mmCIF file of C-alpha atoms and ligand atoms in Angstrom:
data_model
loop_
_atom_site.group_PDB
_atom_site.id
_atom_site.type_symbol
_atom_site.label_atom_id
_atom_site.label_comp_id
_atom_site.label_asym_id
_atom_site.label_seq_id
_atom_site.Cartn_x
_atom_site.Cartn_y
_atom_site.Cartn_z
ATOM 1 C CA UNK A 176 0.000 0.000 0.000
ATOM 2 C CA UNK A 177 2.851 2.353 0.999
ATOM 3 C CA UNK A 178 4.561 1.701 -2.305
ATOM 4 C CA UNK A 179 1.413 2.409 -4.235
ATOM 5 C CA UNK A 180 0.968 5.679 -2.367
ATOM 6 C CA UNK A 181 4.562 6.664 -3.079
ATOM 7 C CA UNK A 182 3.969 5.904 -6.724
ATOM 8 C CA UNK A 183 0.826 7.986 -6.727
ATOM 9 C CA UNK A 184 2.736 10.762 -4.964
ATOM 10 C CA UNK A 185 5.243 10.687 -7.766
ATOM 11 C CA UNK A 186 2.494 10.932 -10.322
ATOM 12 C CA UNK A 187 0.507 13.674 -8.644
ATOM 13 C CA UNK A 188 3.429 15.588 -7.053
ATOM 14 C CA UNK A 189 2.505 15.411 -3.375
ATOM 15 C CA UNK A 190 -0.132 14.551 -0.749
ATOM 16 C CA UNK A 191 -2.490 17.292 -1.809
ATOM 17 C CA UNK A 192 -2.830 15.641 -5.154
ATOM 18 C CA UNK A 193 -3.599 12.280 -3.527
ATOM 19 C CA UNK A 194 -6.247 13.868 -1.298
ATOM 20 C CA UNK A 195 -7.907 15.465 -4.290
ATOM 21 C CA UNK A 196 -7.794 12.129 -6.049
ATOM 22 C CA UNK A 197 -9.391 10.293 -3.131
ATOM 23 C CA UNK A 198 -12.050 12.940 -2.515
ATOM 24 C CA UNK A 199 -13.152 13.440 -6.109
ATOM 25 C CA UNK A 200 -12.332 10.463 -8.243
ATOM 26 C CA UNK A 201 -13.112 7.571 -5.895
ATOM 27 C CA UNK A 202 -16.682 8.677 -5.047
ATOM 28 C CA UNK A 203 -17.245 9.234 -8.751
ATOM 29 C CA UNK A 204 -16.260 5.609 -9.435
ATOM 30 C CA UNK A 205 -18.578 4.396 -6.628
ATOM 31 C CA UNK A 206 -21.517 6.420 -7.864
ATOM 32 C CA UNK A 207 -21.028 5.451 -11.486
ATOM 33 C CA UNK A 208 -21.005 1.792 -10.443
ATOM 34 C CA UNK A 209 -24.122 2.174 -8.373
ATOM 35 C CA UNK A 210 -22.329 1.442 -5.118
ATOM 36 C CA UNK A 211 -23.982 4.385 -3.378
ATOM 37 C CA UNK A 212 -27.456 3.337 -4.431
ATOM 38 C CA UNK A 213 -28.007 1.667 -1.115
ATOM 39 C CA UNK A 214 -28.011 5.095 0.529
ATOM 40 C CA UNK A 215 -30.703 6.352 -1.848
ATOM 41 C CA UNK A 216 -32.699 3.216 -1.141
ATOM 42 C CA UNK A 217 -32.574 3.853 2.599
ATOM 43 C CA UNK A 218 -34.462 7.112 2.121
ATOM 44 C CA UNK A 219 -37.299 5.204 0.457
ATOM 45 C CA UNK A 220 -38.106 2.302 2.760
ATOM 46 C CA UNK A 221 -40.460 0.688 0.270
ATOM 47 C CA UNK A 222 -37.527 0.080 -2.127
ATOM 48 C CA UNK A 223 -35.936 -2.470 0.204
ATOM 49 C CA UNK A 224 -36.758 -5.864 -1.221
ATOM 50 C CA UNK A 225 -39.712 -4.518 -3.174
ATOM 51 C CA UNK A 226 -38.109 -4.156 -6.601
ATOM 52 C CA UNK A 227 -40.709 -6.313 -8.326
ATOM 53 C CA UNK A 228 -43.698 -5.011 -6.393
ATOM 54 C CA UNK A 229 -46.088 -2.296 -7.504
ATOM 55 C CA UNK A 230 -45.988 0.438 -4.862
ATOM 56 C CA UNK A 231 -49.398 1.879 -3.964
ATOM 57 C CA UNK A 232 -49.981 4.755 -1.554
ATOM 58 C CA UNK A 233 -53.468 4.471 -0.031
ATOM 59 C CA UNK A 234 -54.972 7.483 1.735
ATOM 60 C CA UNK A 235 -58.017 6.292 3.663
ATOM 61 C CA UNK A 236 -60.224 9.091 4.975
ATOM 62 C CA UNK A 237 -60.694 7.695 8.468
ATOM 63 C CA UNK A 238 -61.965 4.886 10.669
ATOM 64 C CA UNK A 239 -65.315 6.374 11.636
ATOM 65 C CA UNK A 240 -67.596 3.417 10.934
ATOM 66 C CA UNK A 241 -67.967 -0.347 10.629
ATOM 67 C CA UNK A 242 -68.349 0.160 6.898
ATOM 68 C CA UNK A 243 -65.009 1.965 6.780
ATOM 69 C CA UNK A 244 -63.272 -0.892 8.606
ATOM 70 C CA UNK A 245 -64.591 -3.338 5.989
ATOM 71 C CA UNK A 246 -63.568 -0.975 3.182
ATOM 72 C CA UNK A 247 -59.997 -0.641 4.481
ATOM 73 C CA UNK A 248 -59.709 -4.394 4.926
ATOM 74 C CA UNK A 249 -60.951 -5.039 1.415
ATOM 75 C CA UNK A 250 -58.127 -2.882 -0.006
ATOM 76 C CA UNK A 251 -55.510 -4.393 2.296
ATOM 77 C CA UNK A 252 -56.576 -7.913 1.387
ATOM 78 C CA UNK A 253 -56.505 -7.234 -2.349
ATOM 79 C CA UNK A 254 -53.134 -5.451 -2.498
ATOM 80 C CA UNK A 255 -50.695 -7.783 -0.742
ATOM 81 C CA UNK A 256 -47.101 -8.832 -1.403
ATOM 82 C CA UNK A 257 -48.461 -12.160 -2.658
ATOM 83 C CA UNK A 258 -50.565 -10.399 -5.271
ATOM 84 C CA UNK A 259 -47.601 -8.214 -6.259
ATOM 85 C CA UNK A 260 -48.073 -4.999 -4.289
ATOM 86 C CA UNK A 261 -46.362 -2.965 -1.613
ATOM 87 C CA UNK A 262 -49.097 -0.974 0.115
ATOM 88 C CA UNK A 263 -48.378 2.201 2.071
ATOM 89 C CA UNK A 264 -51.446 2.950 4.225
ATOM 90 C CA UNK A 265 -52.390 6.271 5.793
ATOM 91 C CA UNK A 266 -55.462 6.994 7.940
ATOM 92 C CA UNK A 267 -56.491 10.672 7.706
ATOM 93 C CA UNK A 268 -58.846 10.589 10.707
ATOM 94 C CA UNK A 269 -61.605 12.419 8.818
ATOM 95 C CA UNK A 270 -59.397 15.472 8.131
ATOM 96 C CA UNK A 271 -58.805 16.701 4.603
ATOM 97 C CA UNK A 272 -55.497 18.359 5.517
ATOM 98 C CA UNK A 273 -54.161 14.958 6.624
ATOM 99 C CA UNK A 274 -55.154 13.448 3.283
ATOM 100 C CA UNK A 275 -53.415 16.229 1.371
ATOM 101 C CA UNK A 276 -50.257 15.657 3.456
ATOM 102 C CA UNK A 277 -50.421 11.900 2.822
ATOM 103 C CA UNK A 278 -50.837 12.348 -0.939
ATOM 104 C CA UNK A 279 -47.893 14.781 -1.010
ATOM 105 C CA UNK A 280 -45.762 12.278 0.840
ATOM 106 C CA UNK A 281 -46.741 9.537 -1.648
ATOM 107 C CA UNK A 282 -45.687 11.868 -4.459
ATOM 108 C CA UNK A 283 -42.319 12.570 -2.862
ATOM 109 C CA UNK A 284 -41.801 8.838 -2.311
ATOM 110 C CA UNK A 285 -42.529 8.335 -6.001
ATOM 111 C CA UNK A 286 -45.094 5.562 -5.547
ATOM 112 C CA UNK A 287 -46.426 3.863 -8.671
ATOM 113 C CA UNK A 288 -50.110 4.560 -7.939
ATOM 114 C CA UNK A 289 -52.120 6.679 -5.518
ATOM 115 C CA UNK A 290 -55.429 5.308 -4.251
ATOM 116 C CA UNK A 291 -57.567 7.604 -2.156
ATOM 117 C CA UNK A 292 -61.000 7.830 -0.577
ATOM 118 C CA UNK A 293 -61.719 11.577 -0.286
ATOM 119 C CA UNK A 294 -63.412 12.756 2.917
ATOM 120 C CA UNK A 295 -65.301 15.548 1.128
ATOM 121 C CA UNK A 296 -65.726 16.414 -2.558
ATOM 122 C CA UNK A 297 -64.131 19.873 -2.802
ATOM 123 C CA UNK A 298 -60.571 21.149 -2.415
ATOM 124 C CA UNK A 299 -58.497 18.604 -4.326
ATOM 125 C CA UNK A 300 -57.476 20.489 -7.489
ATOM 126 C CA UNK A 301 -53.979 21.516 -6.375
ATOM 127 C CA UNK A 302 -52.785 18.267 -4.856
ATOM 128 C CA UNK A 303 -54.156 16.168 -7.731
ATOM 129 C CA UNK A 304 -52.423 18.476 -10.193
ATOM 130 C CA UNK A 305 -49.198 17.791 -8.283
ATOM 131 C CA UNK A 306 -49.776 14.026 -8.663
ATOM 132 C CA UNK A 307 -50.445 14.437 -12.368
ATOM 133 C CA UNK A 308 -47.316 16.557 -12.826
ATOM 134 C CA UNK A 309 -45.338 13.780 -11.119
ATOM 135 C CA UNK A 310 -46.849 11.278 -13.579
ATOM 136 C CA UNK A 311 -48.542 9.190 -10.862
ATOM 137 C CA UNK A 312 -51.973 7.760 -11.779
ATOM 138 C CA UNK A 313 -54.676 8.415 -9.163
ATOM 139 C CA UNK A 314 -57.486 5.942 -8.478
ATOM 140 C CA UNK A 315 -60.337 7.414 -6.432
ATOM 141 C CA UNK A 316 -62.450 5.048 -4.364
ATOM 142 C CA UNK A 317 -65.678 5.279 -2.338
ATOM 143 C CA UNK A 318 -66.539 9.008 -2.363
ATOM 144 C CA UNK A 319 -66.029 11.363 -5.280
ATOM 145 C CA UNK A 320 -64.088 14.591 -5.892
ATOM 146 C CA UNK A 321 -65.458 17.772 -7.402
ATOM 147 C CA UNK A 322 -62.643 19.211 -9.526
ATOM 148 C CA UNK A 323 -62.350 21.495 -12.537
ATOM 149 C CA UNK A 324 -60.135 19.192 -14.594
ATOM 150 C CA UNK A 325 -61.308 15.575 -14.725
ATOM 151 C CA UNK A 326 -58.036 14.420 -16.252
ATOM 152 C CA UNK A 327 -56.478 14.735 -12.779
ATOM 153 C CA UNK A 328 -57.583 11.211 -11.897
ATOM 154 C CA UNK A 329 -57.607 7.978 -13.873
ATOM 155 C CA UNK A 330 -60.745 6.286 -12.626
ATOM 156 C CA UNK A 331 -63.263 6.124 -9.777
ATOM 157 C CA UNK A 332 -64.699 3.079 -7.988
ATOM 158 C CA UNK A 333 -67.674 3.551 -5.702
ATOM 159 C CA UNK A 334 -71.365 3.373 -5.011
ATOM 160 C CA UNK A 335 -74.354 5.322 -6.316
ATOM 161 C CA UNK A 336 -75.254 7.455 -3.294
ATOM 162 C CA UNK A 337 -78.106 9.233 -5.158
ATOM 163 C CA UNK A 338 -79.725 5.936 -6.012
ATOM 164 C CA UNK A 339 -79.294 4.813 -2.390
ATOM 165 C CA UNK A 340 -81.204 7.919 -1.265
ATOM 166 C CA UNK A 341 -83.957 7.262 -3.797
ATOM 167 C CA UNK A 342 -84.198 3.634 -2.690
ATOM 168 C CA UNK A 343 -84.821 4.846 0.860
ATOM 169 C CA UNK A 344 -87.575 7.156 -0.382
ATOM 170 C CA UNK A 345 -89.198 4.457 -2.497
ATOM 171 C CA UNK A 346 -89.158 2.037 0.416
ATOM 172 C CA UNK A 347 -90.955 4.644 2.549
ATOM 173 C CA UNK A 348 -93.577 5.143 -0.169
ATOM 174 C CA UNK A 349 -94.336 1.410 -0.125
ATOM 175 C CA UNK A 350 -94.332 1.216 3.667
ATOM 176 C CA UNK A 351 -96.818 4.093 4.070
ATOM 177 C CA UNK A 352 -99.015 2.664 1.310
ATOM 178 C CA UNK A 353 -99.090 -0.668 3.075
ATOM 179 C CA UNK A 354 -100.004 0.994 6.385
ATOM 180 C CA UNK A 355 -102.591 3.145 4.652
ATOM 181 C CA UNK A 356 -100.971 6.337 5.923
ATOM 182 C CA UNK A 357 -100.761 8.218 2.628
ATOM 183 C CA UNK A 358 -102.999 11.072 3.745
ATOM 184 C CA UNK A 359 -101.537 11.454 7.221
ATOM 185 C CA UNK A 360 -98.782 13.986 7.919
ATOM 186 C CA UNK A 361 -95.494 12.096 8.241
ATOM 187 C CA UNK A 362 -92.750 13.735 10.313
ATOM 188 C CA UNK A 363 -89.236 12.807 9.241
ATOM 189 C CA UNK A 364 -85.826 13.541 10.776
ATOM 190 C CA UNK A 365 -82.569 12.939 8.923
ATOM 191 C CA UNK A 366 -79.176 12.153 10.462
ATOM 192 C CA UNK A 367 -76.692 13.150 7.805
ATOM 193 C CA UNK A 368 -73.126 11.968 7.317
ATOM 194 C CA UNK A 369 -70.114 14.246 6.932
ATOM 195 C CA UNK A 370 -71.375 17.372 5.189
ATOM 196 C CA UNK A 371 -69.906 17.771 1.711
ATOM 197 C CA UNK A 372 -69.080 14.062 1.320
ATOM 198 C CA UNK A 373 -70.536 12.193 -1.637
ATOM 199 C CA UNK A 374 -72.368 9.760 0.644
ATOM 200 C CA UNK A 375 -74.094 12.651 2.426
ATOM 201 C CA UNK A 376 -74.831 14.733 -0.684
ATOM 202 C CA UNK A 377 -76.190 11.787 -2.692
ATOM 203 C CA UNK A 378 -78.259 10.196 0.071
ATOM 204 C CA UNK A 379 -79.749 13.578 1.067
ATOM 205 C CA UNK A 380 -80.577 14.657 -2.485
ATOM 206 C CA UNK A 381 -81.837 11.229 -3.570
ATOM 207 C CA UNK A 382 -84.214 10.983 -0.609
ATOM 208 C CA UNK A 383 -85.364 14.612 -0.967
ATOM 209 C CA UNK A 384 -86.182 13.957 -4.622
ATOM 210 C CA UNK A 385 -88.757 11.343 -3.595
ATOM 211 C CA UNK A 386 -89.921 13.339 -0.538
ATOM 212 C CA UNK A 387 -90.725 16.297 -2.811
ATOM 213 C CA UNK A 388 -93.371 14.156 -4.537
ATOM 214 C CA UNK A 389 -95.333 13.712 -1.292
ATOM 215 C CA UNK A 390 -97.131 16.646 0.221
ATOM 216 C CA UNK A 391 -97.754 14.794 3.461
ATOM 217 C CA UNK A 392 -94.034 14.091 4.097
ATOM 218 C CA UNK A 393 -92.431 16.754 6.276
ATOM 219 C CA UNK A 394 -88.674 16.757 6.863
ATOM 220 C CA UNK A 395 -88.566 18.392 10.305
ATOM 221 C CA UNK A 396 -84.795 18.614 10.403
ATOM 222 C CA UNK A 397 -81.637 17.303 8.732
ATOM 223 C CA UNK A 398 -78.538 17.475 10.930
ATOM 224 C CA UNK A 399 -75.089 15.963 10.634
ATOM 225 C CA UNK A 400 -73.711 13.369 13.041
ATOM 226 C CA UNK A 401 -70.531 12.811 11.001
ATOM 227 C CA UNK A 402 -71.174 9.096 10.390
ATOM 228 C CA UNK A 403 -70.316 8.133 13.993
ATOM 229 C CA UNK A 404 -72.391 6.295 16.625
ATOM 230 C CA UNK A 405 -71.518 8.727 19.424
ATOM 231 C CA UNK A 406 -72.689 11.779 17.462
ATOM 232 C CA UNK A 407 -75.716 9.866 16.176
ATOM 233 C CA UNK A 408 -76.842 9.320 19.749
ATOM 234 C CA UNK A 409 -76.204 12.929 20.749
ATOM 235 C CA UNK A 410 -77.991 14.513 17.771
ATOM 236 C CA UNK A 411 -80.944 12.111 17.970
ATOM 237 C CA UNK A 412 -81.362 12.801 21.706
ATOM 238 C CA UNK A 413 -81.597 16.524 20.932
ATOM 239 C CA UNK A 414 -84.119 15.930 18.148
ATOM 240 C CA UNK A 415 -86.265 13.781 20.434
ATOM 241 C CA UNK A 416 -86.437 16.725 22.831
ATOM 242 C CA UNK A 417 -87.330 19.182 20.065
ATOM 243 C CA UNK A 418 -89.961 17.067 18.269
ATOM 244 C CA UNK A 419 -92.572 15.165 20.273
ATOM 245 C CA UNK A 420 -93.854 13.286 17.199
ATOM 246 C CA UNK A 421 -91.291 11.714 14.905
ATOM 247 C CA UNK A 422 -92.606 9.072 12.463
ATOM 248 C CA UNK A 423 -89.488 8.272 10.466
ATOM 249 C CA UNK A 424 -85.760 8.374 11.105
ATOM 250 C CA UNK A 425 -83.540 8.407 8.021
ATOM 251 C CA UNK A 426 -80.009 7.746 9.244
ATOM 252 C CA UNK A 427 -77.303 7.888 6.598
ATOM 253 C CA UNK A 428 -75.196 5.090 8.073
ATOM 254 C CA UNK A 429 -75.528 2.138 10.447
ATOM 255 C CA UNK A 430 -73.226 3.541 13.118
ATOM 256 C CA UNK A 431 -75.360 6.677 13.537
ATOM 257 C CA UNK A 432 -78.447 4.454 13.521
ATOM 258 C CA UNK A 433 -77.117 2.428 16.434
ATOM 259 C CA UNK A 434 -76.388 5.619 18.363
ATOM 260 C CA UNK A 435 -79.865 6.959 17.552
ATOM 261 C CA UNK A 436 -81.470 3.711 18.684
ATOM 262 C CA UNK A 437 -79.748 4.053 22.061
ATOM 263 C CA UNK A 438 -81.105 7.599 22.326
ATOM 264 C CA UNK A 439 -84.648 6.378 21.551
ATOM 265 C CA UNK A 440 -84.342 3.585 24.115
ATOM 266 C CA UNK A 441 -83.211 6.069 26.755
ATOM 267 C CA UNK A 442 -86.052 8.444 25.879
ATOM 268 C CA UNK A 443 -88.605 5.617 26.015
ATOM 269 C CA UNK A 444 -89.592 6.050 22.367
ATOM 270 C CA UNK A 445 -90.481 2.854 20.477
ATOM 271 C CA UNK A 446 -88.985 2.195 17.042
ATOM 272 C CA UNK A 447 -88.714 -0.336 14.216
ATOM 273 C CA UNK A 448 -91.424 -2.771 13.255
ATOM 274 C CA UNK A 449 -94.624 -1.883 15.157
ATOM 275 C CA UNK A 450 -92.822 1.012 16.851
ATOM 276 C CA UNK A 451 -93.592 4.723 16.686
ATOM 277 C CA UNK A 452 -90.475 5.623 14.651
ATOM 278 C CA UNK A 453 -89.755 3.712 11.425
ATOM 279 C CA UNK A 454 -85.989 3.368 11.016
ATOM 280 C CA UNK A 455 -84.278 3.630 7.624
ATOM 281 C CA UNK A 456 -80.539 2.993 7.641
ATOM 282 C CA UNK A 457 -77.692 2.740 5.125
ATOM 283 C CA UNK A 458 -74.594 0.492 4.742
ATOM 284 C CA UNK A 459 -75.896 -2.955 5.817
ATOM 285 C CA UNK A 460 -73.015 -4.090 8.005
ATOM 286 C CA UNK A 461 -73.563 -7.363 9.858
ATOM 287 C CA UNK A 462 -74.565 -5.885 13.245
ATOM 288 C CA UNK A 463 -77.209 -3.759 11.569
ATOM 289 C CA UNK A 464 -78.535 -6.650 9.485
ATOM 290 C CA UNK A 465 -79.081 -8.549 12.727
ATOM 291 C CA UNK A 466 -81.129 -5.594 13.934
ATOM 292 C CA UNK A 467 -83.155 -5.741 10.717
ATOM 293 C CA UNK A 468 -83.748 -9.402 11.436
ATOM 294 C CA UNK A 469 -84.883 -8.569 14.964
ATOM 295 C CA UNK A 470 -87.199 -5.832 13.658
ATOM 296 C CA UNK A 471 -85.345 -2.862 15.255
ATOM 297 C CA UNK A 472 -84.362 -1.409 11.882
ATOM 298 C CA UNK A 473 -87.105 -1.458 9.217
ATOM 299 C CA UNK A 474 -84.896 -1.282 6.146
ATOM 300 C CA UNK A 475 -81.179 -1.124 5.425
ATOM 301 C CA UNK A 476 -80.033 0.222 2.059
ATOM 302 C CA UNK A 477 -76.820 -1.542 1.216
ATOM 303 C CA UNK A 478 -73.611 0.317 0.439
ATOM 304 C CA UNK A 479 -70.975 -2.126 -0.729
ATOM 305 C CA UNK A 480 -67.489 -1.631 0.795
ATOM 306 C CA UNK A 481 -65.842 -4.500 -1.085
ATOM 307 C CA UNK A 482 -63.868 -2.414 -3.569
ATOM 308 C CA UNK A 483 -60.295 -3.766 -3.231
ATOM 309 C CA UNK A 484 -60.481 -6.313 -6.044
ATOM 310 C CA UNK A 485 -61.540 -3.562 -8.479
ATOM 311 C CA UNK A 486 -58.345 -1.650 -7.678
ATOM 312 C CA UNK A 487 -56.229 -4.720 -8.410
ATOM 313 C CA UNK A 488 -58.074 -5.334 -11.687
ATOM 314 C CA UNK A 489 -57.638 -1.694 -12.768
ATOM 315 C CA UNK A 490 -53.935 -1.541 -11.900
ATOM 316 C CA UNK A 491 -53.271 -4.779 -13.791
ATOM 317 C CA UNK A 492 -54.994 -3.305 -16.849
ATOM 318 C CA UNK A 493 -52.965 -0.114 -16.607
ATOM 319 C CA UNK A 494 -49.757 -2.107 -16.198
ATOM 320 C CA UNK A 495 -50.620 -3.953 -19.448
ATOM 321 C CA UNK A 496 -51.299 -0.689 -21.219
ATOM 322 C CA UNK A 497 -55.030 -1.428 -21.497
ATOM 323 C CA UNK A 498 -57.827 1.131 -21.302
ATOM 324 C CA UNK A 499 -59.893 1.399 -18.126
ATOM 325 C CA UNK A 500 -63.388 2.802 -17.607
ATOM 326 C CA UNK A 501 -63.844 6.278 -16.113
ATOM 327 C CA UNK A 502 -65.981 4.821 -13.323
ATOM 328 C CA UNK A 503 -66.971 1.506 -11.747
ATOM 329 C CA UNK A 504 -70.149 1.315 -9.664
ATOM 330 C CA UNK A 505 -70.378 -1.658 -7.315
ATOM 331 C CA UNK A 506 -73.619 -3.640 -6.890
ATOM 332 C CA UNK A 507 -75.981 -3.079 -3.964
ATOM 333 C CA UNK A 508 -79.084 -4.536 -2.374
ATOM 334 C CA UNK A 509 -81.938 -3.541 -0.041
ATOM 335 C CA UNK A 510 -82.523 -5.521 3.151
ATOM 336 C CA UNK A 511 -85.761 -5.918 5.081
ATOM 337 C CA UNK A 512 -86.928 -8.591 7.499
ATOM 338 C CA UNK A 513 -88.276 -10.530 4.502
ATOM 339 C CA UNK A 514 -84.935 -11.174 2.778
ATOM 340 C CA UNK A 515 -82.231 -10.474 5.379
ATOM 341 C CA UNK A 516 -81.983 -14.058 6.671
ATOM 342 C CA UNK A 517 -80.611 -15.282 3.341
ATOM 343 C CA UNK A 518 -77.726 -12.798 3.436
ATOM 344 C CA UNK A 519 -76.815 -12.809 7.118
ATOM 345 C CA UNK A 520 -74.937 -16.094 7.005
ATOM 346 C CA UNK A 521 -72.460 -14.916 4.382
ATOM 347 C CA UNK A 522 -71.933 -11.444 5.801
ATOM 348 C CA UNK A 523 -68.309 -11.202 6.921
ATOM 349 C CA UNK A 524 -68.266 -7.536 8.006
HETATM 350 O O1 GYE B 697 -71.796 4.838 4.312
HETATM 351 C C1 GYE B 697 -70.298 5.364 6.032
HETATM 352 C C2 GYE B 697 -68.899 5.793 5.994
HETATM 353 O O2 GYE B 697 -68.558 6.941 2.108
HETATM 354 C C3 GYE B 697 -70.063 5.242 1.566
HETATM 355 O O3 GYE B 697 -68.783 6.503 4.777
HETATM 356 C C4 GYE B 697 -69.153 5.799 2.575
HETATM 357 C C5 GYE B 697 -69.782 6.088 3.910
HETATM 358 C C6 GYE B 697 -70.473 4.949 4.608
HETATM 359 O O4 GYE B 697 -68.433 6.377 7.072
HETATM 360 O O5 GYE B 697 -70.550 4.397 6.972
#
């Protein structure tokens, strides 16, 4: 080694020359041979051992409901290492700013795809433009976005919230017809989900569309309980104080319905089949379907959370350079005491 150094000294006329050589030339050789790549890799944890996997950043809006838990699980079960994916999951806890931060971090990590379930519809133009500029395809799931430029996302997978609202209204038409209460004044209260979310907008507007056709239907109040059981109970308790005669509760998800049912029990108000308040719910998670079976909930309008396999199918198409649809709407049912038994056995969520 000493001899080599002496030789180098001869060539470069002194130690300074050798230092320059070591500081400049050697790192250049390392970099050009990719020997420093490990350091780059360390900054992007998903690169370690994931070379052949498709990296997906998933921004989930929160964990507010049983439906949401099933929705998250469906994505996690579809995008696994065994199916060829590396999934980076972020829970935004029902806050848009957290989702924007998560999407920005996915962009800086240079993921292959961004999947996100937006908490509300507005306010996404800038961050989605950033994703587009970075060349990362965006797949929107569950709720929708309201943006000026539709080219900012590749496709959307979700449910038809407007149709769900109409289904609720049509069920009520049939129910009142059957009970011969078409001429009577019917007092309705509505527990809404997160204001500005597709599920809230669609279910409210769809139901109101049918309500507007019936002069005897009176919506006493629509108030948000943010899709949670705790708020559902609180808001329903207040409504029960304000309105002595409520005929129908329209509750835009099962969690709020369960909260509202507790409030009715505590207030001594009867509900469900043969009760004073007819209960219309949305989602159709297992616990609620059992309550349909027991007659505590009159009808549950299904909202299907099983959307993970659609994401896999879409990504595979994109990877093969195939065209995908602009939107995919998942199938949904309506559950009453008459048909719920058949579905309860297979319900996993
Ligand atoms: O109905 C509710 C959840 O966006 C369809 O969000 C979804 C809704 C679902 O919190 O339970």
